[in-house]
CSV table of C-alpha atoms in Angstrom, one decimal:
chain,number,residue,atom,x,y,z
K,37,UNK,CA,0.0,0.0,0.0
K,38,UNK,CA,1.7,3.5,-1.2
K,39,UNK,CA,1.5,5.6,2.3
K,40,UNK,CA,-0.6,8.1,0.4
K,41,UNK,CA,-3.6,5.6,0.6
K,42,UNK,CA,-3.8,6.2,3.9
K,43,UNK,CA,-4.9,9.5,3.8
K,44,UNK,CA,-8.3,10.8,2.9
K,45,UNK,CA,-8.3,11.4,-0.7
K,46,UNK,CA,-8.5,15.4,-0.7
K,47,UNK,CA,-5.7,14.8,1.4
K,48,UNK,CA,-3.9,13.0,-1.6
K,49,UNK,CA,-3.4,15.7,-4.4
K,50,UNK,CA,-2.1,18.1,-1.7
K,51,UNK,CA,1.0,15.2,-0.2
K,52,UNK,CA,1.6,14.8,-4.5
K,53,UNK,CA,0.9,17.5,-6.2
K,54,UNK,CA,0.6,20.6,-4.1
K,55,UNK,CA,-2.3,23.0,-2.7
K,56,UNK,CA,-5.3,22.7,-4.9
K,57,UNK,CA,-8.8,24.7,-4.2
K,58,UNK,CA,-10.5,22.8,-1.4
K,59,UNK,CA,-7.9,23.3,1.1
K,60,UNK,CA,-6.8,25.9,3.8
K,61,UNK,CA,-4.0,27.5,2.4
K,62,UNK,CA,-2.7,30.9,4.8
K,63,UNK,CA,-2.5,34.2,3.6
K,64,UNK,CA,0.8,35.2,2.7
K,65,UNK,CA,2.5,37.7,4.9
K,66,UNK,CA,5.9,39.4,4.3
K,67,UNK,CA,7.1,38.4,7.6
K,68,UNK,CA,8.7,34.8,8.9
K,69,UNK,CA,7.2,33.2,11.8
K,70,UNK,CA,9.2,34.2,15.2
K,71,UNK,CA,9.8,31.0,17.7
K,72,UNK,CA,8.7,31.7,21.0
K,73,UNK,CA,9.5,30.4,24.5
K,74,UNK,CA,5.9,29.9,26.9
K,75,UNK,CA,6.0,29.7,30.3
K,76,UNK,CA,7.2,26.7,31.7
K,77,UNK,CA,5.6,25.0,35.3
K,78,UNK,CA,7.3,22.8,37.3
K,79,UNK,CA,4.1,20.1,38.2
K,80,UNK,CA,6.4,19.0,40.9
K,81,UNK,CA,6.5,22.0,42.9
K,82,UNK,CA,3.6,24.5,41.2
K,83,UNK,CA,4.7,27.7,41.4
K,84,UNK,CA,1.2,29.8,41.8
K,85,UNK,CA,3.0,33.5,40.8
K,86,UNK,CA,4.7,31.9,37.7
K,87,UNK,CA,0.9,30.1,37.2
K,88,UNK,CA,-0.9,33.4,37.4
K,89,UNK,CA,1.5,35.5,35.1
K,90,UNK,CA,1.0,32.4,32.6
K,91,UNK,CA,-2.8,32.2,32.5
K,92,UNK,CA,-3.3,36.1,32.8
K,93,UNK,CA,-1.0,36.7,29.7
K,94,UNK,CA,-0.6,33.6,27.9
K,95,UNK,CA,-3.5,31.3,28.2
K,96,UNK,CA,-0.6,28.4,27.6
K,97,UNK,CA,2.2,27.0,29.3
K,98,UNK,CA,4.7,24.2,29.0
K,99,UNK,CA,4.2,21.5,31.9
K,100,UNK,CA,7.6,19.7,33.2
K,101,UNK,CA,7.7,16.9,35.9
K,102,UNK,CA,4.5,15.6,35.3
K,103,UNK,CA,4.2,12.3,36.3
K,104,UNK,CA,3.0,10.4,33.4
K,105,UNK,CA,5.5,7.6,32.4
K,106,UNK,CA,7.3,8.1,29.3
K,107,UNK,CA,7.5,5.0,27.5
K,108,UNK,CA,3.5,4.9,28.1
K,109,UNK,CA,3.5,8.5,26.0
K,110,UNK,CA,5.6,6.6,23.1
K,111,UNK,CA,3.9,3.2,23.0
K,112,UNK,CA,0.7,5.5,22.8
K,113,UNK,CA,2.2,7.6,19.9
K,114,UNK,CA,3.6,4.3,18.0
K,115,UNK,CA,0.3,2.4,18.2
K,116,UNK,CA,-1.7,5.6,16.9
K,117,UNK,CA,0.3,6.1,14.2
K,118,UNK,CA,0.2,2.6,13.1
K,119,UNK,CA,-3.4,2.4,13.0
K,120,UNK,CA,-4.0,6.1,11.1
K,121,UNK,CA,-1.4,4.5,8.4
K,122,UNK,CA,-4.2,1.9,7.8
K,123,UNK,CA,-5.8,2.7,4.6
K,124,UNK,CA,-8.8,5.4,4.6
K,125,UNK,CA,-11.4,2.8,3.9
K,126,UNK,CA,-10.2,0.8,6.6
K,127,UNK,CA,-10.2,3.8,9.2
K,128,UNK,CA,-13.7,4.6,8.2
K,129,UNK,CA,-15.0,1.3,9.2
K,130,UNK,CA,-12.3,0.5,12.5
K,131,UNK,CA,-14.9,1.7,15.4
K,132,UNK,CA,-18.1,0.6,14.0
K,133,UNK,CA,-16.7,-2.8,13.6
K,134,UNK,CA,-16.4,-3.6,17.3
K,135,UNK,CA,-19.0,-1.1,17.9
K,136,UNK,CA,-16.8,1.4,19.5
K,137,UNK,CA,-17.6,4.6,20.9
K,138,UNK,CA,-14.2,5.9,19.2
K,139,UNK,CA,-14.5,7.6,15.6
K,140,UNK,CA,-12.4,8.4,12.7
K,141,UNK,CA,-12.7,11.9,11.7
K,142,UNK,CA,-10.8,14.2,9.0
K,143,UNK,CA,-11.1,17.2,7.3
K,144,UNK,CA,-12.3,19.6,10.2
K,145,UNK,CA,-11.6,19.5,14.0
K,146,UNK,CA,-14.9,20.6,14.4
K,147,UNK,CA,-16.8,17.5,15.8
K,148,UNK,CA,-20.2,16.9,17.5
K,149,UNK,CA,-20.6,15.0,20.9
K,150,UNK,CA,-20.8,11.8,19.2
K,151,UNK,CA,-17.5,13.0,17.1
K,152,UNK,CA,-18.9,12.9,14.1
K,153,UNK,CA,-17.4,16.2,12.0
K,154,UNK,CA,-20.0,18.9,11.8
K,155,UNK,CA,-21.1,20.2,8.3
K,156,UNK,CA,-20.2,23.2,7.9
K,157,UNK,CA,-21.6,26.5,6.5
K,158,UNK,CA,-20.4,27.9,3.1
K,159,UNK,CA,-18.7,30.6,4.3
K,160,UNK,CA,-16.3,27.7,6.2
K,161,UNK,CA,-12.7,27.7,5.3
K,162,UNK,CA,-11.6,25.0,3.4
K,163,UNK,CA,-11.0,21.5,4.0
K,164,UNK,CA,-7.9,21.2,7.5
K,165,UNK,CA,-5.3,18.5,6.6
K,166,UNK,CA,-6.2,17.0,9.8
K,167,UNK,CA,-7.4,13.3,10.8
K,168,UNK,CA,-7.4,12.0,13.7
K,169,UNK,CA,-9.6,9.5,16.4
K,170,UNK,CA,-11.8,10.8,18.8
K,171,UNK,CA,-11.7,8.9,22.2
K,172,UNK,CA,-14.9,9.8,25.0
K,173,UNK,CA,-12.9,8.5,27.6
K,174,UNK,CA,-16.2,7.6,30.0
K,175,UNK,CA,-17.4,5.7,27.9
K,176,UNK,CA,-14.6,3.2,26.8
K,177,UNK,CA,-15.8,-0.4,26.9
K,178,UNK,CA,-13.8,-3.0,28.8
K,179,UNK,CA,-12.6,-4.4,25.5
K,180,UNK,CA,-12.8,-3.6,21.4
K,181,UNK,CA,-11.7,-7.2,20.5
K,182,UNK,CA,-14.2,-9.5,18.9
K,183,UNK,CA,-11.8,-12.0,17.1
K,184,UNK,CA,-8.2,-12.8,16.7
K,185,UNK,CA,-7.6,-10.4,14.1
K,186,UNK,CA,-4.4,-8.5,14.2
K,187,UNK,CA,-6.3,-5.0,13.1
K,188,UNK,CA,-8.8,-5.8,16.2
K,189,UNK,CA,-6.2,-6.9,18.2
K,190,UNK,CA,-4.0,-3.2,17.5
K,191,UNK,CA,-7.3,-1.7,18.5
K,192,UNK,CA,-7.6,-3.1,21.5
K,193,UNK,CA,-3.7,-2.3,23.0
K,194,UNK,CA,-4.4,1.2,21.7
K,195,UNK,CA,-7.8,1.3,23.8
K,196,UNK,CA,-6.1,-0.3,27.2
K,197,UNK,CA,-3.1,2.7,26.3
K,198,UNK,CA,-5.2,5.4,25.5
K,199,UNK,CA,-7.6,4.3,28.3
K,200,UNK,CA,-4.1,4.6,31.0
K,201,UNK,CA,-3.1,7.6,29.5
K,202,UNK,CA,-6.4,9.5,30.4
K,203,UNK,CA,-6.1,8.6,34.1
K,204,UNK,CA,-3.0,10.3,34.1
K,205,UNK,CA,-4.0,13.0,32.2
K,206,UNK,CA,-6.9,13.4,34.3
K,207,UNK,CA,-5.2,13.7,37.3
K,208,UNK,CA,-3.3,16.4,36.1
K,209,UNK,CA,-6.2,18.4,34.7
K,210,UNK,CA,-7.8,18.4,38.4
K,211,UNK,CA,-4.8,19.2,40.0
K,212,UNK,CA,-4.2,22.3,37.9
K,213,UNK,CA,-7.7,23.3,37.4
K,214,UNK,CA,-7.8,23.4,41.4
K,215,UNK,CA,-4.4,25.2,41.7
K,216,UNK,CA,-5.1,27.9,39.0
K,217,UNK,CA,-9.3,28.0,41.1
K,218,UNK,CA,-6.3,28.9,44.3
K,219,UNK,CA,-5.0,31.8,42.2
K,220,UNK,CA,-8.6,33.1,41.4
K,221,UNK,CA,-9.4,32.8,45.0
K,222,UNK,CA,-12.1,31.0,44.4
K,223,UNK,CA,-13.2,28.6,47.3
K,224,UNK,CA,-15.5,25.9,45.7
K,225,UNK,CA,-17.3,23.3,47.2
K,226,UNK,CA,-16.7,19.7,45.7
K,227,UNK,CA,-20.0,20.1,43.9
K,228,UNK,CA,-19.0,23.3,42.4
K,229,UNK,CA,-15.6,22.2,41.4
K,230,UNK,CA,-17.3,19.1,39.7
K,231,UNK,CA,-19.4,22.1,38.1
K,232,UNK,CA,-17.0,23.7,36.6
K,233,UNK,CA,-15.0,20.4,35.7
K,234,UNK,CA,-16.7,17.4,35.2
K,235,UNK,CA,-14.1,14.6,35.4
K,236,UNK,CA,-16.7,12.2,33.1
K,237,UNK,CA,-16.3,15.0,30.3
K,238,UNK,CA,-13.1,14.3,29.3
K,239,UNK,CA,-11.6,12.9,26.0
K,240,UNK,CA,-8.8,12.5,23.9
K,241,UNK,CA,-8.2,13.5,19.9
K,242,UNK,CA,-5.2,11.8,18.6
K,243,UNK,CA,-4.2,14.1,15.6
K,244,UNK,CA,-2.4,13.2,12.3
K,245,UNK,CA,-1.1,15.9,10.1
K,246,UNK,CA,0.1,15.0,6.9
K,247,UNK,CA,3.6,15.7,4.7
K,248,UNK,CA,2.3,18.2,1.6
K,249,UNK,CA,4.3,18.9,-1.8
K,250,UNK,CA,6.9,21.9,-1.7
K,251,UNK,CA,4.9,24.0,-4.0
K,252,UNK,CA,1.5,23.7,-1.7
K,253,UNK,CA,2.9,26.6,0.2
K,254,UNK,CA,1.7,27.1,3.7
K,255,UNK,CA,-1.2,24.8,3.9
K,256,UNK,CA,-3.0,25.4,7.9
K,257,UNK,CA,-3.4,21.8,9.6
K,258,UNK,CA,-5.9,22.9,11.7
K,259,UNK,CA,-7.2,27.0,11.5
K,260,UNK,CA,-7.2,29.9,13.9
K,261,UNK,CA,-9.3,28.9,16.8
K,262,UNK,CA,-10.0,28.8,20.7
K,263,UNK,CA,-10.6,25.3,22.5
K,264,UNK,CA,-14.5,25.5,24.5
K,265,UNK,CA,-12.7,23.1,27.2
K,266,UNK,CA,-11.6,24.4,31.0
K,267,UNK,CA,-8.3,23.1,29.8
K,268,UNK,CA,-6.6,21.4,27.4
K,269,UNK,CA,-3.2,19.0,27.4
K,270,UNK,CA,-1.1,18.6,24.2
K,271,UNK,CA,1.4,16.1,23.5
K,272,UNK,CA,3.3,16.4,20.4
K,273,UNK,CA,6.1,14.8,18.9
K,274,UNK,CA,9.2,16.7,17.7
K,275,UNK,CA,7.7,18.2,14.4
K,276,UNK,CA,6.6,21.1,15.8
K,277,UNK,CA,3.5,22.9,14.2
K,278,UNK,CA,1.8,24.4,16.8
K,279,UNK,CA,1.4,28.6,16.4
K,280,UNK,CA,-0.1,31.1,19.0
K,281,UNK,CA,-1.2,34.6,19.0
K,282,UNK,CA,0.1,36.8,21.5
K,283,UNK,CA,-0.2,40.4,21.3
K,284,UNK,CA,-1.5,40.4,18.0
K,285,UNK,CA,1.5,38.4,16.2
K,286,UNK,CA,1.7,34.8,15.7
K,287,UNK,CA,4.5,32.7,17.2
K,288,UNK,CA,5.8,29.2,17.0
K,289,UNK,CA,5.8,27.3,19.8
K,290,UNK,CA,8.8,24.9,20.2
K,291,UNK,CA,8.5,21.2,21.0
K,292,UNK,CA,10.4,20.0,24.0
K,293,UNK,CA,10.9,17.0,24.3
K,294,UNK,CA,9.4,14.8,27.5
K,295,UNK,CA,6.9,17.9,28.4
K,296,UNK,CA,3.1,18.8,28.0
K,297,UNK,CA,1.5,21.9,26.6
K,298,UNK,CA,-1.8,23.1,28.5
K,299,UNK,CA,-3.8,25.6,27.3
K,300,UNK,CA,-6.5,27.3,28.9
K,301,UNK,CA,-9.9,27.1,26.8
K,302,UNK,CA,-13.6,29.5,26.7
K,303,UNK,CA,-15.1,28.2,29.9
K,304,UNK,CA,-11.8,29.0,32.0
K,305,UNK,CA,-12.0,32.6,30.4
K,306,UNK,CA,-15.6,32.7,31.2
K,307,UNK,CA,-14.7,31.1,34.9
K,308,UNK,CA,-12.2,33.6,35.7
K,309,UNK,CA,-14.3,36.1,34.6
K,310,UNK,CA,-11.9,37.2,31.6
K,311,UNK,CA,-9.2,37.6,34.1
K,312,UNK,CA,-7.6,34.5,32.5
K,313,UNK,CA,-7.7,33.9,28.9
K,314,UNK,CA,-8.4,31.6,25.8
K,315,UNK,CA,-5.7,31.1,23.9
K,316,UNK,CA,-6.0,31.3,19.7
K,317,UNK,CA,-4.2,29.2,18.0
K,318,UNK,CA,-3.6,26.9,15.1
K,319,UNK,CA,-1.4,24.6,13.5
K,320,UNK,CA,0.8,25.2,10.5
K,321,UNK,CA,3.8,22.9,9.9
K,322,UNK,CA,7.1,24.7,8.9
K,323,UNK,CA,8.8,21.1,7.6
K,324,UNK,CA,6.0,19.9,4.7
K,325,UNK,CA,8.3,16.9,4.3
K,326,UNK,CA,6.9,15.3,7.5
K,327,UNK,CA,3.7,14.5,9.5
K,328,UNK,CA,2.9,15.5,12.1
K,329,UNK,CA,1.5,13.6,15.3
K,330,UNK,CA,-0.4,14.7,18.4
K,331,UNK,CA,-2.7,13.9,20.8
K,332,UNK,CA,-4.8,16.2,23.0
K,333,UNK,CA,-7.0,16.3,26.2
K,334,UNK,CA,-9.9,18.1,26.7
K,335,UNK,CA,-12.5,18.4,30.0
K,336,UNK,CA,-15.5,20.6,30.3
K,337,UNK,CA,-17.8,21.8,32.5
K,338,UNK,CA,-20.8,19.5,34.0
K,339,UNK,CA,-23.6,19.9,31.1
K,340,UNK,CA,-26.2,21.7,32.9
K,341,UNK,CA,-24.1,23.6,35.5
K,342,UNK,CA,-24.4,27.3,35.0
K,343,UNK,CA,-21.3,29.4,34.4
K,344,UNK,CA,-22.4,33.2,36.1
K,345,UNK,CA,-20.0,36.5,35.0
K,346,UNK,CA,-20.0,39.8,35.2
K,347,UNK,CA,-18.5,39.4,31.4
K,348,UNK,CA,-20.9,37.3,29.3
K,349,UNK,CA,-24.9,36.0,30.1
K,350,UNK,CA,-25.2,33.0,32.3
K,351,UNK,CA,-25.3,30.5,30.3
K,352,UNK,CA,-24.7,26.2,30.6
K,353,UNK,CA,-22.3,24.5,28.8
K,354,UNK,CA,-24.6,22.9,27.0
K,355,UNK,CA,-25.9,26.2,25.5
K,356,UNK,CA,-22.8,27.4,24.9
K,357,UNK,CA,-21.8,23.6,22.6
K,358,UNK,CA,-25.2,24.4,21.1
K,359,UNK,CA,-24.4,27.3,20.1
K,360,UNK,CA,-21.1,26.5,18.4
K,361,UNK,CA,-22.5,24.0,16.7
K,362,UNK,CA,-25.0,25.9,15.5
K,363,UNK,CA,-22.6,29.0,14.2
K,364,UNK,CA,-20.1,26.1,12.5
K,365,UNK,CA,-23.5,24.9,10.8
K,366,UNK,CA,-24.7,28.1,9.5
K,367,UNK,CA,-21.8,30.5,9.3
K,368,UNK,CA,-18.7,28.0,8.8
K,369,UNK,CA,-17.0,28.8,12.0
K,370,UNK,CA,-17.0,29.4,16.3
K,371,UNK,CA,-18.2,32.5,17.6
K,372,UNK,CA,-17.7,31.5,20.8
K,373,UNK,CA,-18.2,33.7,24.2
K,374,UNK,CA,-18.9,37.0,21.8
K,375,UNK,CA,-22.4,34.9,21.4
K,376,UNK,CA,-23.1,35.6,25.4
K,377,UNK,CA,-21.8,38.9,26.5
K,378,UNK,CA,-24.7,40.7,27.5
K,379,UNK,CA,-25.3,43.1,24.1
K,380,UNK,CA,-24.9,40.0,21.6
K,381,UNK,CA,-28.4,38.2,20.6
K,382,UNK,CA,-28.3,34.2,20.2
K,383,UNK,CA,-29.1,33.1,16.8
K,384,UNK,CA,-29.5,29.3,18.0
């Protein structure tokens, strides 16, 4: 199988001939791309001045010490790469098969609960040279394998990895979450805290970027955008990709080997009361020769819990996905919080 079967086939002219229409190429600008260093915590000994500054004027920063084993974080990324390479026809199928929970997606990062992509409006951008698996880690079965077969068999070590990573991940989500609730001096109850992040919503998105012909130019792997989560973990591999806007410029985050990247998403902006922010970024790969590999945690808010600011409308998380949905539908992309400060209407 050539390895271009494995990608979706809008996916294919791109990796062999360049950028046709149909995919999201970035304006050109005269200037390069400046590397830039984030904030780095220590998860060992959480420094809450260095904590604040980060989430007051980043929205990101670069997690060291954290606990979860590294060979688990490269058995994870081998076994997810192995099954994206399967062929496209074969990824579409994979979940249903064992009748998963997981999905395939590609094309967008824009997925509904079920992680299905949306269909998007026609003002959308064009097609993301993304694909990936979306992984609700609540509701993982005790096993994917029906038979001996070796594809079934892969699926099931990458559910009992995936499944190991979360718990780790998870644990460091509530541990910063309550840490950076210490900074806004907020004193929550357990039920609150649950309110605000609901352990049960987490999941996982194991992302696959592919290589792209010279002459595509600067083709976006996933477009400008905030994450709706309290918080979000990255892992990526060495390629690098991964650009943020800070005061009004985009940057280049470096990978570092051996860390974590969290960002903070919409309802910790909204939580905070906008004293914390939501970070925009996107992904744009400076080597097209390679692919690029990640895999990202996200945890929201309990459903129905209502999220009260002086900044923005009370509103539910739920309400708030709705919406999103809704605006991705109709107008191609997120609105987001400008949807629920106080002088913008709701056009659910």
């Amino acid at each position: 199988m050539s390895i271009t079967e494995s990608y979706p086939p809008a996916f294919r002219r791109v990796i062999n001939d360049g950028a046709p229409s149909g995919t999201a190429e970035i304006e050109s600008v005269l200037v390069q791309d400046k590397d830039i260093d984030i904030p780095v915590i220590d998860f060992e000994c959480l420094d809450k001045d260095i904590l604040t500054e980060a989430c007051r004027e980043w929205g990101i920063f670069r997690l060291k010490n954290h606990g979860v084993p590294l060979p688990l974080m490269s058995q994870l990324q081998e076994i997810s790469e192995s099954l994206l390479s399967l062929p496209f026809e074969n990824k579409q199928k994979l979940f249903a098969a064992v009748n998963s929970p997981m999905s395939y997606f590609w094309g967008t990062p824009a997925l509904n609960r079920s992680g299905d992509a949306l269909k998007r409006g026609a003002q959308a951008s064009n097609v993301s040279m993304v694909e990936g698996f979306n992984v609700p880690l609540s509701k993982l079965p005790a096993s994917t394998s029906c038979d001996d077969d070796a594809q079934h068999s892969e699926l099931e070590s990458f559910r009992v990895l995936i499944e190991e990573y979360g718990r780790h991940i998870t644990r460091i989500a509530v541990s910063l979450f309550e840490a950076i609730a210490q900074t806004l001096n907020l004193e929550l109850s357990s039920h609150q805290r649950s309110g605000y992040l609901l352990e049960s919503t987490g999941l996982i998105r194991v992302y696959r970027y592919p290589p792209s012909d010279k002459t595509a130019g600067e083709v976006l792997g996933m477009e400008v955008h905030t994450d709706s989560s309290v918080i979000s973990i990255l892992k990526e591999d060495e390629t690098g990709g991964l650009e943020i806007m800070k005061d009004e410029e985009w940057f280049r985050v470096k990978p570092v080997a051996d860390t974590l990247i969290v960002n903070l998403g919409d309802m910790m902006q909204a939580i905070s009361d906008n004293e914390y922010k939501s970070v925009e970024h996107r992904v744009k790969k400076k080597d097209m020769t390679t692919k690029r590999h990640s895999v990202c945690y996200f945890v929201f808010p309990q459903r129905d819990y209502v999220i009260k600011s002086s900044n923005y409308k009370p509103f539910t998380y739920s309400e708030f996905e709705a919406q999103v949905q809704a605006d991705v539908q109709s107008l191609g992309t997120k609105i987001g919080l400008l949807r629920f400060t106080p002088e913008s209407p709701l056009f659910l």
